[in-house]
Structure formats: C-alpha cells, structure tokens
C-alpha positions as MATLAB code, in Angstrom:
seq = 'MEDRRDRLRALGELLRRLRKDAGLTGKDLALRAGVAQPTISRIETGQLLPVPETVDRLVEALDLDEVGRRELDALLVRLRDEVSRLKGGLAGRESANAARLRSARRVVSFQSAMIPALLQTAEYARLALAFGRDVDEDDAAKAAAVRVEAQAVLFESGREFSFVLTEGAVRTWPGSPALMRAQLDRLVQVSTLPHVGLGVVPWSTEAPGFPLHGFTVYDGSVSVVESLTGDLTLSEPGELAAHGETFEAFAAAAVYGEELRDLLGQIGADYQELAARLS';
ca = [
      18.786    8.040   13.362;
      17.930   11.076   15.494;
      14.727   11.649   13.489;
      13.700    8.072   14.214;
      14.304    8.524   17.958;
      12.278   11.737   17.898;
       9.386    9.970   16.183;
       9.540    7.051   18.613;
       9.312    9.539   21.481;
       6.422   11.295   19.720;
       4.673    7.945   19.314;
       5.132    7.231   23.017;
       3.781   10.634   23.990;
       0.791   10.175   21.684;
      -0.049    6.751   23.122;
       0.279    8.088   26.663;
      -2.061   10.986   25.846;
      -4.612    8.695   24.177;
      -4.480    6.317   27.137;
      -5.012    9.118   29.658;
      -7.828   10.602   27.550;
      -9.490    7.184   27.778;
      -9.087    7.262   31.578;
      -6.849    4.194   31.631;
      -3.683    3.331   33.514;
      -0.888    1.452   31.786;
      -2.045   -1.697   33.545;
      -5.661   -1.132   32.450;
      -4.617   -0.710   28.800;
      -2.399   -3.791   28.946;
      -5.281   -5.898   30.267;
      -7.780   -4.547   27.746;
      -5.440   -5.030   24.795;
      -4.039   -8.381   25.896;
      -0.528   -6.913   25.769;
       2.183   -7.226   28.414;
       2.423   -4.124   30.614;
       6.219   -3.759   29.992;
       5.394   -3.518   26.269;
       3.073   -0.565   26.934;
       5.776    1.062   29.043;
       8.472    0.594   26.389;
       6.240    2.083   23.675;
       5.296    5.078   25.841;
       8.939    5.773   26.702;
      10.010    5.657   23.048;
      11.970    2.411   23.324;
       9.818    0.151   21.147;
       8.152    0.336   17.719;
       5.041   -1.873   18.032;
       4.228   -4.530   15.453;
       0.946   -4.078   13.502;
      -0.869   -6.734   15.554;
      -0.089   -4.842   18.776;
      -1.242   -1.577   17.210;
      -4.568   -3.139   16.225;
      -5.089   -4.338   19.778;
      -4.265   -0.928   21.232;
      -6.571    0.876   18.793;
      -9.439   -1.441   19.751;
      -8.718   -1.161   23.469;
      -8.563    2.653   23.302;
     -11.705    2.804   21.141;
     -10.039    5.435   18.930;
     -12.092    7.584   16.610;
     -10.981    8.279   13.018;
      -8.949   11.341   14.013;
      -7.026    9.469   16.706;
      -6.357    6.508   14.419;
      -5.161    8.816   11.631;
      -2.750   10.594   13.980;
      -1.359    7.282   15.181;
      -1.061    5.837   11.663;
       0.822    8.874   10.334;
       3.575    8.385   12.912;
       3.714    4.618   12.491;
       4.043    4.744    8.700;
       6.984    7.145    8.867;
       8.700    5.034   11.524;
       8.312    1.806    9.566;
       9.649    3.434    6.407;
      12.713    4.621    8.314;
      13.268    1.178    9.830;
      13.075   -0.444    6.401;
      15.699    1.970    5.061;
      17.968    1.176    8.004;
      17.650   -2.532    7.326;
      18.569   -1.906    3.702;
      17.623   -3.900    0.674;
      14.424   -4.292   -1.258;
      13.194   -7.165    0.902;
      13.357   -4.963    4.013;
      11.370   -2.243    2.283;
       8.737   -4.727    1.138;
       8.446   -6.130    4.655;
       7.670   -2.614    5.903;
       5.080   -2.207    3.149;
       3.521   -5.546    4.112;
       3.236   -4.385    7.732;
       1.481   -1.222    6.556;
      -0.954   -3.317    4.519;
      -1.776   -5.626    7.413;
      -2.761   -2.658    9.571;
      -4.902   -0.963    6.885;
      -8.645   -1.487    6.461;
      -9.175    0.641    3.353;
      -6.640    0.921    0.530;
      -7.119    3.176   -2.497;
      -4.608    3.053   -5.362;
      -4.278    4.961   -8.626;
      -1.596    3.985  -11.141;
      -0.896    5.420  -14.583;
       2.278    3.575  -15.589;
       2.333    0.198  -13.844;
       0.199   -2.454  -12.173;
      -0.341   -1.771   -8.428;
       1.855   -3.840   -6.139;
      -1.144   -5.626   -4.618;
      -2.189   -6.931   -8.046;
       1.185   -7.931   -9.509;
       2.169  -11.462  -10.451;
       5.458  -12.711   -8.985;
       7.392  -12.214  -12.226;
       5.967   -8.751  -12.828;
       6.808   -7.822   -9.217;
      10.419   -8.981   -9.603;
      10.888   -6.834  -12.696;
       9.100   -3.836  -11.159;
      11.283   -3.956   -8.054;
      14.528   -4.227  -10.000;
      13.808   -1.800  -12.852;
      16.110    1.236  -12.880;
      18.008    0.058   -9.813;
      21.357   -1.633   -9.321;
      20.071   -4.468   -7.143;
      21.094   -7.955   -6.149;
      18.987  -10.543   -8.002;
      18.463  -12.612   -4.856;
      17.295   -9.523   -2.976;
      14.859   -8.672   -5.790;
      13.509  -12.244   -5.781;
      13.038  -12.196   -1.991;
      11.352   -8.797   -2.172;
       8.987  -10.044   -4.888;
       8.110  -13.061   -2.725;
       7.299  -10.744    0.208;
       5.184   -8.530   -2.063;
       3.187  -11.455   -3.430;
       2.707  -12.998    0.018;
       1.314   -9.678    1.271;
      -1.434   -9.919   -1.360;
      -3.248  -12.387    0.904;
      -4.972   -9.371    2.493;
      -7.076   -9.083   -0.689;
      -8.988  -12.174    0.395;
      -9.583  -11.126    4.018;
     -13.010   -9.957    5.099;
     -13.400   -6.590    6.764;
     -11.104   -4.824    4.303;
     -11.876   -2.660    1.283;
      -9.717   -2.082   -1.798;
     -10.218    0.300   -4.712;
      -7.900    0.366   -7.725;
      -8.028    2.615  -10.769;
      -5.530    2.298  -13.632;
      -5.123    4.001  -16.943;
      -4.985    1.762  -20.011;
      -1.375    2.898  -20.338;
      -0.535    1.072  -17.095;
      -1.964   -2.158  -18.527;
      -0.228   -1.740  -21.898;
       3.228   -0.974  -20.510;
       4.955   -4.310  -20.840;
       8.147   -5.123  -18.967;
       9.614   -8.530  -19.757;
       7.474  -10.023  -22.496;
       3.932  -10.098  -23.933;
       3.492  -13.532  -22.324;
       4.229  -12.048  -18.900;
       1.571   -9.404  -19.488;
      -1.040  -11.945  -20.552;
      -0.498  -13.703  -17.214;
      -0.781  -10.329  -15.505;
      -4.068   -9.640  -17.279;
      -5.414  -12.979  -16.033;
      -4.525  -11.861  -12.524;
      -6.464   -8.614  -12.969;
      -9.513  -10.493  -14.243;
      -9.388  -12.790  -11.204;
      -9.142   -9.907   -8.728;
     -11.936   -7.965  -10.446;
     -14.427  -10.633   -9.325;
     -13.687  -10.279   -5.586;
     -16.667   -8.730   -3.748;
     -14.711   -6.228   -1.638;
     -12.282   -5.182   -4.399;
     -13.095   -2.430   -6.882;
     -10.995   -2.414  -10.056;
     -11.426    0.031  -12.915;
      -9.414    0.972  -16.002;
      -9.686    4.264  -17.894;
      -9.697    3.335  -21.626;
      -7.437    5.283  -23.950;
     -10.557    6.149  -25.968;
     -11.957    8.122  -23.009;
     -10.778   11.676  -22.467;
      -8.584   11.808  -19.374;
      -9.800   14.112  -16.577;
      -6.262   15.414  -16.070;
      -2.579   14.607  -16.425;
      -1.719   11.467  -14.414;
       1.705   12.679  -13.286;
       2.329    9.804  -10.888;
       0.618    6.963   -9.083;
      -0.121    6.723   -5.372;
      -1.672    4.467   -2.742;
      -3.689    5.867    0.157;
      -3.999    3.870    3.399;
      -7.070    4.457    5.582;
      -7.252    8.035    4.337;
      -4.320    8.986    6.589;
      -1.200    8.585    4.429;
      -0.480    8.422    0.712;
       2.581    6.592   -0.584;
       4.211    7.428   -3.911;
       6.677    4.824   -5.170;
       9.772    6.261   -6.828;
      12.945    4.752   -8.281;
      14.907    5.582   -5.141;
      12.325    4.828   -2.459;
       8.817    5.558   -1.254;
       7.565    9.077   -0.556;
       5.119    9.129    2.359;
       2.691   12.067    2.342;
       0.334   12.900    5.206;
      -0.489   16.607    4.921;
      -4.246   17.253    4.538;
      -3.724   19.182    1.300;
      -1.712   16.343   -0.223;
      -4.292   13.756    0.789;
      -7.116   15.904   -0.573;
      -5.362   16.328   -3.938;
      -4.827   12.582   -4.238;
      -8.411   11.884   -3.245;
      -9.749   14.279   -5.874;
      -7.476   12.790   -8.539;
      -8.586    9.272   -7.696;
     -12.277   10.171   -7.836;
     -11.864   11.970  -11.168;
     -10.174    9.009  -12.850;
     -12.509    6.532  -11.126;
     -15.469    8.314  -12.727;
     -13.903    7.821  -16.189;
     -13.055    4.129  -15.690;
     -14.904    0.992  -16.789;
     -15.705   -1.850  -14.395;
     -17.153   -5.366  -14.248;
     -17.901   -7.043  -17.564;
     -16.946   -3.935  -19.529;
     -13.566   -4.003  -17.815;
     -13.081   -7.697  -18.513;
     -13.983   -7.148  -22.183;
     -11.338   -4.412  -22.362;
      -8.729   -6.654  -20.723;
      -9.638   -9.396  -23.208;
      -9.001   -7.027  -26.114;
      -5.661   -6.004  -24.658;
      -4.785   -9.683  -24.125;
      -5.515  -10.404  -27.800;
      -3.201   -7.527  -28.754;
      -0.438   -9.023  -26.610;
      -0.956  -12.416  -28.263;
      -0.663  -10.816  -31.693;
       2.432   -8.920  -30.577;
       4.037  -12.129  -29.294;
       3.411  -13.793  -32.665;
       5.052  -10.865  -34.501;
       8.075  -10.873  -32.214;
       8.601  -14.621  -32.659;
];
C-alpha cells in the first residue's frame, strides 16, 4: 500500500512538473484538457489515479513529446497493476489490462507458447486465464469477457498492432482441436486488418534464438510478461531494448499475408485430422 501511495505522489509531482514546463497553471491545464480543476489538483497531490481517458486529454493538452509520455506511462502502468492486485481476482486484473490497452497507440507482442490475449477467442481466453491457477469459474468467465471486449481496440483507427508467434504457440492446444480450429479462424480474420501485422515463425525455419518467454510492449515504454502468478511489468531501457531486439529477430523469420494463411490452413487440417483420431 505504501508503494502505491509513493507512486501516486510521484505521478502528482511529474504532472505538476510537466504542467509548469508547459507554462500552464492548474486552471489553464483544466481548461485545455476539458477536465475539472479539482481533478487536476487531486492528481497533483497524489490523491487520485486518473482514468485512461483523462490521461489522454492531459497528454494532448500538455503537448508531451515521446520522452514525457514514456515517463508518464511507466508510472501509470505500475499503479494500475497495483490497483488490480488490490481489487483481487482475474476480472480486476483484466480490467487493468484493458485500461492499459485503451491508452496505448502502438502494441507489439511476441508469444512462443500461447495466442496473444488480444487475438484469443472467448473460450481460449477462459482456459488461458484459468490454467495453472486455483480460480473461481465465474471469475474466470468474467475475466475472459473483459479480455474479449478489450479486443475492440483492434478495429480502431489511429492504433498500430504487431504480433509475432512461433508455430509452437499455434500448435499448443488447450481444450480441444475444435477450439483451436476456431482460434485459427480468428487469426486469419485479424491478419486481414490493415493496421495489424501478424506473423508466424514456421517450425521449418531456424529460430533466431531461444524464445524463453513471451511479452507485450506498449508504446515502447513498458513491456509486460504474463506469468502464472501475475504480470511482470518491465520499464528499464535495457529490458525494453532486449525485448525489441528479440521481437525484430523473430519478426524477420516469420511469414505473413497469404503465406501465413496457407500455414494456418495446414495447421487447421492437422487439427481436423487429430479430432477425427481422438473421436
């Protein structure tokens, strides 16, 4: 709890500094951002964690450069993760993740063992959220619903998404082969969106390295690694650079477009054959 208070105070101090650097009073910033002046005051005094919509308005009103936005985002991501843990439950964590997504303009994700959260079907999401955890089924179902609802950002203009998977991620099948065939259909659909890049590294291509874990990078400022016990949020420059290099290396080995869809079709046929054998 004390860490959260410290970060709220740090957020307030950062906003106050950015406002003063812009030559604005609290009233000026409130008018520019279309936000009530008491809200600005409560944020600057460490009493309020702003919602993503308010943050977007403040960023625009302050005309922040990339460095300023990255500094602000790093604090906000850590605060929202802590709030989600305090709320407890998978649904609370997914709500925090959804807030992070709504505030991001560029999302880059590499996964070697599972389908990225933004591309999961509802049934796949429910299984992914519950796997390896002692969770309440209702909580898992609510969390899956939140995760799927957050996927609406994929269809919003002004955003950019890049996904790279290994073939192992597509061939790891929780639930049933039928579930995975539906998941493959979802990948094919997303691969046609103009502002979404989706690639898969075939097993027949030599891997550029060992894919030890997956990660998702938001606006180049934070990278989130999903684990069985919670999300790890990384923001050190060295960590971000390592993840960026890993993504680019695997992206260069991946197939895209029609070649990707042909590969997914082959994998779908394998799942159909597997389902026939199992029945």
